[in-house]
PDB file of C-alpha atoms in Angstrom:
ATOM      1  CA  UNK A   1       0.000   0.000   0.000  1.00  0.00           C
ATOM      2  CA  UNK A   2       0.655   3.780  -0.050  1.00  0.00           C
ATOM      3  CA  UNK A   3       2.262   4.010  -3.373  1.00  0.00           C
ATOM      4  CA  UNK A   4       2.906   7.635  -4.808  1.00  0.00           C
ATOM      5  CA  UNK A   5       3.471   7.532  -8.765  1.00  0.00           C
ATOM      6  CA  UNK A   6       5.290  10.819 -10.285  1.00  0.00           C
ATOM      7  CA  UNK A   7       5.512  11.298 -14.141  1.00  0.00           C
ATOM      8  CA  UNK A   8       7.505  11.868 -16.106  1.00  0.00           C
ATOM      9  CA  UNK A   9      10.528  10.377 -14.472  1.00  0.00           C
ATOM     10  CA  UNK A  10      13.037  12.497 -16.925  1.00  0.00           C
ATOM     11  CA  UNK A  11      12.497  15.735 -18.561  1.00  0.00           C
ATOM     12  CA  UNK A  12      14.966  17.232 -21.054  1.00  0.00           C
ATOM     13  CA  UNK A  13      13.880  20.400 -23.412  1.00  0.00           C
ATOM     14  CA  UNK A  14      14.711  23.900 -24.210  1.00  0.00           C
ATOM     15  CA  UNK A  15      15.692  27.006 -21.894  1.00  0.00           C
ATOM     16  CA  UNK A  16      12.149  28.707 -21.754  1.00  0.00           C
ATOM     17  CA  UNK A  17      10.390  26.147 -21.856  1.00  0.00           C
ATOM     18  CA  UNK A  18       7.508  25.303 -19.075  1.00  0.00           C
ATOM     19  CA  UNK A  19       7.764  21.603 -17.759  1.00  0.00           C
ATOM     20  CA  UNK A  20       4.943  20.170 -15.813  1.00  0.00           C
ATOM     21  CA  UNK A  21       5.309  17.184 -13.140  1.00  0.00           C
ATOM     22  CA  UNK A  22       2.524  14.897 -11.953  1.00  0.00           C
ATOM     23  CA  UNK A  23       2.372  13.622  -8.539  1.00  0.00           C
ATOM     24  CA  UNK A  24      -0.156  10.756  -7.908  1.00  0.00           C
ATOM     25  CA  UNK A  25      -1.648   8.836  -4.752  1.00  0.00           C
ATOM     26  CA  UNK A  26      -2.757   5.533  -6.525  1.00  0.00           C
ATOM     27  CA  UNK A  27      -4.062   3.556  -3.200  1.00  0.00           C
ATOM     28  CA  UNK A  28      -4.792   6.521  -0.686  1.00  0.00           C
ATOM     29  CA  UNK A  29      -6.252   9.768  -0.378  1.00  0.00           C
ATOM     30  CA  UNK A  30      -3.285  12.446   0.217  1.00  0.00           C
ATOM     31  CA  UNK A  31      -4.693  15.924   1.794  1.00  0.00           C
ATOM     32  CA  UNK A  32      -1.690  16.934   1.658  1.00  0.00           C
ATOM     33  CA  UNK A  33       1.679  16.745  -0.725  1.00  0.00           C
ATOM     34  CA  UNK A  34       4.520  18.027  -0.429  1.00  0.00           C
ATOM     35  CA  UNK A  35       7.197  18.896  -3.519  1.00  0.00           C
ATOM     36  CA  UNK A  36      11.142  18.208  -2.281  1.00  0.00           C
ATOM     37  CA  UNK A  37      14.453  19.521  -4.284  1.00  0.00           C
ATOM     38  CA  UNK A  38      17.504  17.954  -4.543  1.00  0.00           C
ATOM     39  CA  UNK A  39      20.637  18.464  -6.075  1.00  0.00           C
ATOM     40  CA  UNK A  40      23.773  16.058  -6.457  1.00  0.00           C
ATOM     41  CA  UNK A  41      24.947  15.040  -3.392  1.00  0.00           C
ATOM     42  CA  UNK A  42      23.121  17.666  -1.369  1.00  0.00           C
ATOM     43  CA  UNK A  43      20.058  17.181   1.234  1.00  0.00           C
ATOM     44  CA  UNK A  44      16.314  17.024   0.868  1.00  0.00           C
ATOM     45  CA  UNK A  45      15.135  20.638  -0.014  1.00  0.00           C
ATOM     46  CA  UNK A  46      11.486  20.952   1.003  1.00  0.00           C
ATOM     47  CA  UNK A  47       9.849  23.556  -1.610  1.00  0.00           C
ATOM     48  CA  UNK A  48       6.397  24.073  -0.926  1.00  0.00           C
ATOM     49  CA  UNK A  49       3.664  21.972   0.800  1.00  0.00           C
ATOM     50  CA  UNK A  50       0.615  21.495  -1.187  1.00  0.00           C
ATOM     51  CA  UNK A  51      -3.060  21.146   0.001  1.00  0.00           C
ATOM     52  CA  UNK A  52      -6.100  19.821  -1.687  1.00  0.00           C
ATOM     53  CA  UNK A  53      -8.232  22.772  -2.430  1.00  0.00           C
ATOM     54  CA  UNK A  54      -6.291  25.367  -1.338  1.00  0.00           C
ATOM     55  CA  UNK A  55      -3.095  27.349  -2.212  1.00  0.00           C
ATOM     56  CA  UNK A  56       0.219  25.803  -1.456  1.00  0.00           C
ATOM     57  CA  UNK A  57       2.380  27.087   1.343  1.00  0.00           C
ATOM     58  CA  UNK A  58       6.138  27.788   0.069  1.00  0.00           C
ATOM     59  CA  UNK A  59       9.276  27.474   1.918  1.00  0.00           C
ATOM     60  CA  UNK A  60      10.889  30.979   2.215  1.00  0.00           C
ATOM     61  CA  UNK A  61      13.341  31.587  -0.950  1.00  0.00           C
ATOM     62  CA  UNK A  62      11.509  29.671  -3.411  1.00  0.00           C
ATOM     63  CA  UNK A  63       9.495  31.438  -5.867  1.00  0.00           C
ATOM     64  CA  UNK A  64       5.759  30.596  -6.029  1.00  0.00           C
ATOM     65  CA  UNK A  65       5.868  32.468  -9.509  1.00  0.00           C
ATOM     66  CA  UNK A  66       8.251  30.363 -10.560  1.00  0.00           C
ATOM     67  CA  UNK A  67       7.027  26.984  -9.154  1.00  0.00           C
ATOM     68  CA  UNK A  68       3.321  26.461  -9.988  1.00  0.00           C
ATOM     69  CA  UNK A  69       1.309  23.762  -7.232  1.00  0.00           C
ATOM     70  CA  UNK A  70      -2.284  22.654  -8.440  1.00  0.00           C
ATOM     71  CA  UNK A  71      -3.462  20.182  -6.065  1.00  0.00           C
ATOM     72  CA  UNK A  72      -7.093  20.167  -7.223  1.00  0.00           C
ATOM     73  CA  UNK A  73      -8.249  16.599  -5.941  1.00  0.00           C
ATOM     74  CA  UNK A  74      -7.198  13.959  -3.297  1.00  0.00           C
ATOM     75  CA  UNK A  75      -5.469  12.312  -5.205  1.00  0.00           C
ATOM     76  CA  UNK A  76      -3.049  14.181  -7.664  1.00  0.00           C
ATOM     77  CA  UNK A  77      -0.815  17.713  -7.209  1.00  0.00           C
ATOM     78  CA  UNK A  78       1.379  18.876 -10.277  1.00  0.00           C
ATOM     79  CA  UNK A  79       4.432  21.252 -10.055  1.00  0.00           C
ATOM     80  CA  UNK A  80       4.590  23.386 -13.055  1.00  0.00           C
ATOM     81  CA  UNK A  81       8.513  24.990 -13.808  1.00  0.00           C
ATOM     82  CA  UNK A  82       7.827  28.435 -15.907  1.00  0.00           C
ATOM     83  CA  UNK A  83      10.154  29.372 -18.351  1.00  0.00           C
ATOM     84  CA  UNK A  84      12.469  26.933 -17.041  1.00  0.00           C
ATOM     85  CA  UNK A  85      16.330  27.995 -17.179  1.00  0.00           C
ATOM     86  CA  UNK A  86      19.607  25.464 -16.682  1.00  0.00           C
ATOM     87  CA  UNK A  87      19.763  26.469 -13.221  1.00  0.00           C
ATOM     88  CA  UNK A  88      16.557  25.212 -12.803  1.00  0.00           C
ATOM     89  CA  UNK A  89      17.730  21.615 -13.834  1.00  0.00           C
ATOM     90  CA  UNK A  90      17.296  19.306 -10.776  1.00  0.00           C
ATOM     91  CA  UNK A  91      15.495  16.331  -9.144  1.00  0.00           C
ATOM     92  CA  UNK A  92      12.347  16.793  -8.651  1.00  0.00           C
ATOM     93  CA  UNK A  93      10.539  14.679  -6.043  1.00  0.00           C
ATOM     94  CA  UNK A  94       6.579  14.340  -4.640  1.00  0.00           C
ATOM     95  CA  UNK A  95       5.674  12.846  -1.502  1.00  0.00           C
ATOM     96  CA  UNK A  96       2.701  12.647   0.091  1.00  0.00           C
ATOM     97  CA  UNK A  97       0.995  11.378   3.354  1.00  0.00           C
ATOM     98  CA  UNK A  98      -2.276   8.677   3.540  1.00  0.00           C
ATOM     99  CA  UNK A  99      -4.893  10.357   5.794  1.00  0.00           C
ATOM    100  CA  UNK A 100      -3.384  13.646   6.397  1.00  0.00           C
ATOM    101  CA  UNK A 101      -0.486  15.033   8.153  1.00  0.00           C
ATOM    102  CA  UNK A 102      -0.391  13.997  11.852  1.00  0.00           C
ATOM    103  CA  UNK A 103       2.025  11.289  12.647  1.00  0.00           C
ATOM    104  CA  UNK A 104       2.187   9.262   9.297  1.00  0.00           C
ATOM    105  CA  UNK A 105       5.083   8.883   7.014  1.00  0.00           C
ATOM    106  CA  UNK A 106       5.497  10.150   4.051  1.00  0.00           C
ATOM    107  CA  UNK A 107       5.763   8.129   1.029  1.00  0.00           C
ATOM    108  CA  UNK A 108       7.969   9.206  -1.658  1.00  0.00           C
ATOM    109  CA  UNK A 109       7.038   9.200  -5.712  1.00  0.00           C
ATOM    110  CA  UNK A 110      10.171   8.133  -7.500  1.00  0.00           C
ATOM    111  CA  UNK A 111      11.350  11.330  -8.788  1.00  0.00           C
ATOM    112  CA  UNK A 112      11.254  13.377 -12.368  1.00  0.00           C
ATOM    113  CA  UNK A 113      15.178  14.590 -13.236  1.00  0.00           C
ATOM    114  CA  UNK A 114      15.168  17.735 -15.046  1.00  0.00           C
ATOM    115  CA  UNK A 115      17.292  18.994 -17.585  1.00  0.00           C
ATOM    116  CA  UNK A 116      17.431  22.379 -19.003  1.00  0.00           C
ATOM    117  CA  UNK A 117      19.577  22.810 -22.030  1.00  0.00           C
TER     118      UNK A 117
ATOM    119  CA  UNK B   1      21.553  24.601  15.288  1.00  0.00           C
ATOM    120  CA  UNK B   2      19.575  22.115  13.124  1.00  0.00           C
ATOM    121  CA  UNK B   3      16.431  20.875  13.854  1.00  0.00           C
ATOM    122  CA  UNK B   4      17.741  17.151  12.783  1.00  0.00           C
ATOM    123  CA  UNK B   5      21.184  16.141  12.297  1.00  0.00           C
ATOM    124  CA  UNK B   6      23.091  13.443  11.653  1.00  0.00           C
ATOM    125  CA  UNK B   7      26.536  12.624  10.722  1.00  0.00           C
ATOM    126  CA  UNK B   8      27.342  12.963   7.465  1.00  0.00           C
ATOM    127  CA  UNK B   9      29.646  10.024   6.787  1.00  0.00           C
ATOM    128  CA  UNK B  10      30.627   8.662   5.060  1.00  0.00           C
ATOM    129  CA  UNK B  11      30.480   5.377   7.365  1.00  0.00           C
ATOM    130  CA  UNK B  12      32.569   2.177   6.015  1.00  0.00           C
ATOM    131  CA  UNK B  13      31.124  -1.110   7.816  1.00  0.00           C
ATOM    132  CA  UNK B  14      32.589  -4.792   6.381  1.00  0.00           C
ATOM    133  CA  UNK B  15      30.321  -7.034   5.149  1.00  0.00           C
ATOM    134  CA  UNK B  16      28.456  -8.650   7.810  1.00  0.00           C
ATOM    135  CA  UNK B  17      29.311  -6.235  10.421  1.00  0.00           C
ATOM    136  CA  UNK B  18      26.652  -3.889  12.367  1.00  0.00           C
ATOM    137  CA  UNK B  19      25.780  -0.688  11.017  1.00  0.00           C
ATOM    138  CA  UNK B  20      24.665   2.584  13.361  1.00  0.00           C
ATOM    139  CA  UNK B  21      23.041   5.312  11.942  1.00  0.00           C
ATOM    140  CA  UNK B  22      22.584   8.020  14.537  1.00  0.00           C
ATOM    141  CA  UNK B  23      19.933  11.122  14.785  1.00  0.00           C
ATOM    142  CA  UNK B  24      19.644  13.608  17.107  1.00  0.00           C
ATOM    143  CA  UNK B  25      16.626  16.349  16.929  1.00  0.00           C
ATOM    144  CA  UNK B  26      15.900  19.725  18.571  1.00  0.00           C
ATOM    145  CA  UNK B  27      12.159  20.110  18.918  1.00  0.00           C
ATOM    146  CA  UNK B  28      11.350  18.475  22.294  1.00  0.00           C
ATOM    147  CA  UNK B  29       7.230  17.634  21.390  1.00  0.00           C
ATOM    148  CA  UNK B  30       8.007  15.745  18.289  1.00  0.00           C
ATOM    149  CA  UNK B  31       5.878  12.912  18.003  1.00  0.00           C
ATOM    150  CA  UNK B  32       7.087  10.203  15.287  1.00  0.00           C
ATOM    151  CA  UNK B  33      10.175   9.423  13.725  1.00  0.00           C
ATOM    152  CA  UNK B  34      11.198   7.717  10.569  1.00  0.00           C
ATOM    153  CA  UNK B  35      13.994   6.616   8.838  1.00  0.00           C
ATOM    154  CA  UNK B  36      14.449   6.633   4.965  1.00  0.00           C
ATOM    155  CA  UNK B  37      16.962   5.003   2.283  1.00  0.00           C
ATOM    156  CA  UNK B  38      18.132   6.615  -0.635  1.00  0.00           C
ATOM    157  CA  UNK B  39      19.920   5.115  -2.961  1.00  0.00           C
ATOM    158  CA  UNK B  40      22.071   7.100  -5.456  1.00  0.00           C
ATOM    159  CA  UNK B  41      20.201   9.086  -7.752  1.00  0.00           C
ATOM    160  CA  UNK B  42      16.355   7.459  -6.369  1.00  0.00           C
ATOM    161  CA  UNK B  43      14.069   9.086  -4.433  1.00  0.00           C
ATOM    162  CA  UNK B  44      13.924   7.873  -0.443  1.00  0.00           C
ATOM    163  CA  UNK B  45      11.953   4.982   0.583  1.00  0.00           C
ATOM    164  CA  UNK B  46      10.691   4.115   4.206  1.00  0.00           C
ATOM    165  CA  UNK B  47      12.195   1.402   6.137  1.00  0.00           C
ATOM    166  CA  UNK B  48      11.729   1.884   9.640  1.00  0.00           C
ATOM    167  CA  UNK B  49       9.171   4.002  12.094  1.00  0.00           C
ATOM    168  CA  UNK B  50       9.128   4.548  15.726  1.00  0.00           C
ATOM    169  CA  UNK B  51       7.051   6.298  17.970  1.00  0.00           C
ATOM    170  CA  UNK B  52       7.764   4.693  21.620  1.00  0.00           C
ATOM    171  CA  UNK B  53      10.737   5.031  23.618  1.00  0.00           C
ATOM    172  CA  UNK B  54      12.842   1.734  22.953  1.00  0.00           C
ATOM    173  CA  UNK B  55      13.657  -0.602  20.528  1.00  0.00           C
ATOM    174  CA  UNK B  56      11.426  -1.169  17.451  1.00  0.00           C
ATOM    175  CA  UNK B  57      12.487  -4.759  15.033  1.00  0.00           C
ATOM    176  CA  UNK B  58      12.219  -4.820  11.307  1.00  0.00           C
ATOM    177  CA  UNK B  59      13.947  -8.269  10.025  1.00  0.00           C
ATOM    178  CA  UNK B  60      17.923  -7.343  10.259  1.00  0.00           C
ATOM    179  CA  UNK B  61      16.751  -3.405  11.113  1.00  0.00           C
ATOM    180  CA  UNK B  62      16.542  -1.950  14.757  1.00  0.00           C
ATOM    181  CA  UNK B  63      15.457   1.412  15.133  1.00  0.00           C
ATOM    182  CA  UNK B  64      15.792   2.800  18.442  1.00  0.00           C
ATOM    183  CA  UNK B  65      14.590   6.133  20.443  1.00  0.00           C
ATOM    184  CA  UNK B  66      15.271   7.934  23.482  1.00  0.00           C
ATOM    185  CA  UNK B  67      12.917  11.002  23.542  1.00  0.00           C
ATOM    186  CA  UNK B  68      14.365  11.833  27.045  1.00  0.00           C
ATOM    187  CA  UNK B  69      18.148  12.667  25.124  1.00  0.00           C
ATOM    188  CA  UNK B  70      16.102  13.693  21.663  1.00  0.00           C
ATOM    189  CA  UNK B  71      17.689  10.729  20.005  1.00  0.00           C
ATOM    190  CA  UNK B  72      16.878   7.707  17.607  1.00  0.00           C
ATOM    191  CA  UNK B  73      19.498   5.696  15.988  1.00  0.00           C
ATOM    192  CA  UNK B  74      19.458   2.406  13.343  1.00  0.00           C
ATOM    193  CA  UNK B  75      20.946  -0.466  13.202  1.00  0.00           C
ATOM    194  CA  UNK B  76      21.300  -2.833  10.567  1.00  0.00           C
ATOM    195  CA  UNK B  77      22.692  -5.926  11.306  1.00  0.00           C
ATOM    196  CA  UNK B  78      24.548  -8.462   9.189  1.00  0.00           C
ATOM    197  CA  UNK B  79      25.166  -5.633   7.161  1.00  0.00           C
ATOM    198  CA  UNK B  80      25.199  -6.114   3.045  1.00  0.00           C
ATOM    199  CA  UNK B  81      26.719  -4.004   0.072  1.00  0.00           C
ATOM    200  CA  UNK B  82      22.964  -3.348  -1.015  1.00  0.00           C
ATOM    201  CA  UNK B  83      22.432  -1.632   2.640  1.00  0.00           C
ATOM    202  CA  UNK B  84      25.192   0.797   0.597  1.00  0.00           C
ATOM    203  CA  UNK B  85      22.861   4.117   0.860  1.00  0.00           C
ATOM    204  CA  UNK B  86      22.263   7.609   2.288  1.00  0.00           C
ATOM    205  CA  UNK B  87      19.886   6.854   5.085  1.00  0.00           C
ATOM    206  CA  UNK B  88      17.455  10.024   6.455  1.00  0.00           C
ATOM    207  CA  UNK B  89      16.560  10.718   9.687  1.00  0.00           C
ATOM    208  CA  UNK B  90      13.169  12.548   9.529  1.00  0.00           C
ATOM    209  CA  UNK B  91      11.136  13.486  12.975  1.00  0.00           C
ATOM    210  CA  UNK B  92       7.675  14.897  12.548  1.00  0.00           C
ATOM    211  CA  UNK B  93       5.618  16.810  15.219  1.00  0.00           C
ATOM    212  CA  UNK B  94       2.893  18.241  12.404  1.00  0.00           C
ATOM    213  CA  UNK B  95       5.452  19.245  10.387  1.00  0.00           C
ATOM    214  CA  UNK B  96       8.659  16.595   9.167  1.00  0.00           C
ATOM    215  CA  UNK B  97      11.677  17.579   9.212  1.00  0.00           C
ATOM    216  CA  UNK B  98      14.400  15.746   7.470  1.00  0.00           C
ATOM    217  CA  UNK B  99      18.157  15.261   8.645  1.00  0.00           C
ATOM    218  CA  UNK B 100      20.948  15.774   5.785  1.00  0.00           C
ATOM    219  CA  UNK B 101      21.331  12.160   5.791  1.00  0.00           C
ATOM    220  CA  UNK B 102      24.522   9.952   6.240  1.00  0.00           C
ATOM    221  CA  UNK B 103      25.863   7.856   3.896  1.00  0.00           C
ATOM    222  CA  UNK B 104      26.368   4.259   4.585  1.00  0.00           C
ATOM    223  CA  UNK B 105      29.114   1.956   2.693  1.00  0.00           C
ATOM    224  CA  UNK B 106      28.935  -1.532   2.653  1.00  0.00           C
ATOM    225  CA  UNK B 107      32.348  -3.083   2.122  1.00  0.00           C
ATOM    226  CA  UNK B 108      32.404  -6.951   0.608  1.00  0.00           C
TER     227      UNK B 108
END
């Protein structure tokens, strides 16, 4: 149980471009999701928290502008990168947690790698 | 200071040996505590939750807490070179909070 499926799992296109990333509960309802950052060899970089229905909460520093959160049912939340730039090239990972946040775990999608050219 | 740190390694165990993984947090109502694997270039997966004081069993994991010093640790016994990972630390009183992680090396 509590499997989280994120698409796509690589991205590679065009400075400018806008890239979106899917983040799916397939066997739970997920109130709330949360979007993580990660470069090479470098922590877990929370971005921005995202709850069904309403607007997402951002960690100070990132850009909500920038970083588009839709999480418009129970089940799914998408990131959208605007105009994305190289130095926007990262991993890109979901989580989210069955039943709300209290004192469950969170269970991780697999990841989407982004590359900006 | 942090809210969750851990060492970040790297830590070399041989093959077969015992591996501990140790966490210390800051905020003194957290409720639950988790640790996560990561292998290189994957996203983390859960292996091991706690939420009493003591010792919690998983198979050849141990996860262990001590609320009273704001401390959990892992162990892995009969340690193998696919335990080779970063593992996380993450403690969660409403809100998780993840350590940097420490990364483990499994020598055959």
């Amino acid at each position: 149980g509590a499997v989280v499926s994120q698409h796509p799992s690589r991205v590679i296109c065009k400075s400018g471009t806008s890239v979106k990333i899917e983040c799916r509960s397939l066997d739970f309802q997920a109130t709330t999701m949360f979007w993580y950052r990660q470069f090479p060899k470098k922590s877990l970089m929370l971005m921005a928290t995202s709850n069904e229905g309403s607007k997402a909460t951002y960690e100070q520093g990132v850009e909500k502008d920038k970083f588009l959160i839709n999480h418009a049912s129970l089940t799914l939340s998408t990131l959208t990168v605007t105009s994305a730039h190289p130095e926007d090239s990262s991993f890109y990972i979901c989580s989210a947690v069955d039943g709300g946040t209290g004192n469950q775990p969170q269970h991780f999608g697999d990841g989407t790698r982004l590359s900006i050219l | 200071q942090k809210e969750v740190e851990q060492n970040s390694g790297p830590l070399s165990v041989p093959e077969g040996a015992i591996a501990s993984l140790n966490c210390t947090y800051s905020d003194r109502g957290s409720q639950s505590f988790f640790w996560y694997r990561q292998y290189s270039g994957k996203s983390p997966e859960l292996i091991m939750f706690i939420y009493s004081n003591g010792d919690k069993e998983d198979g050849r994991f141990t996860a262990q807490l001590n609320k009273a010093s704001q401390y959990v640790s892992l162990l892995i016994r009969d340690s193998q070179p696919s335990d080779s990972a970063t593992y996380l630390c993450a403690v969660n009183n409403n809100d998780m909070r993840f350590g940097a992680g420490t990364r483990l090396t499994v020598k055959p």
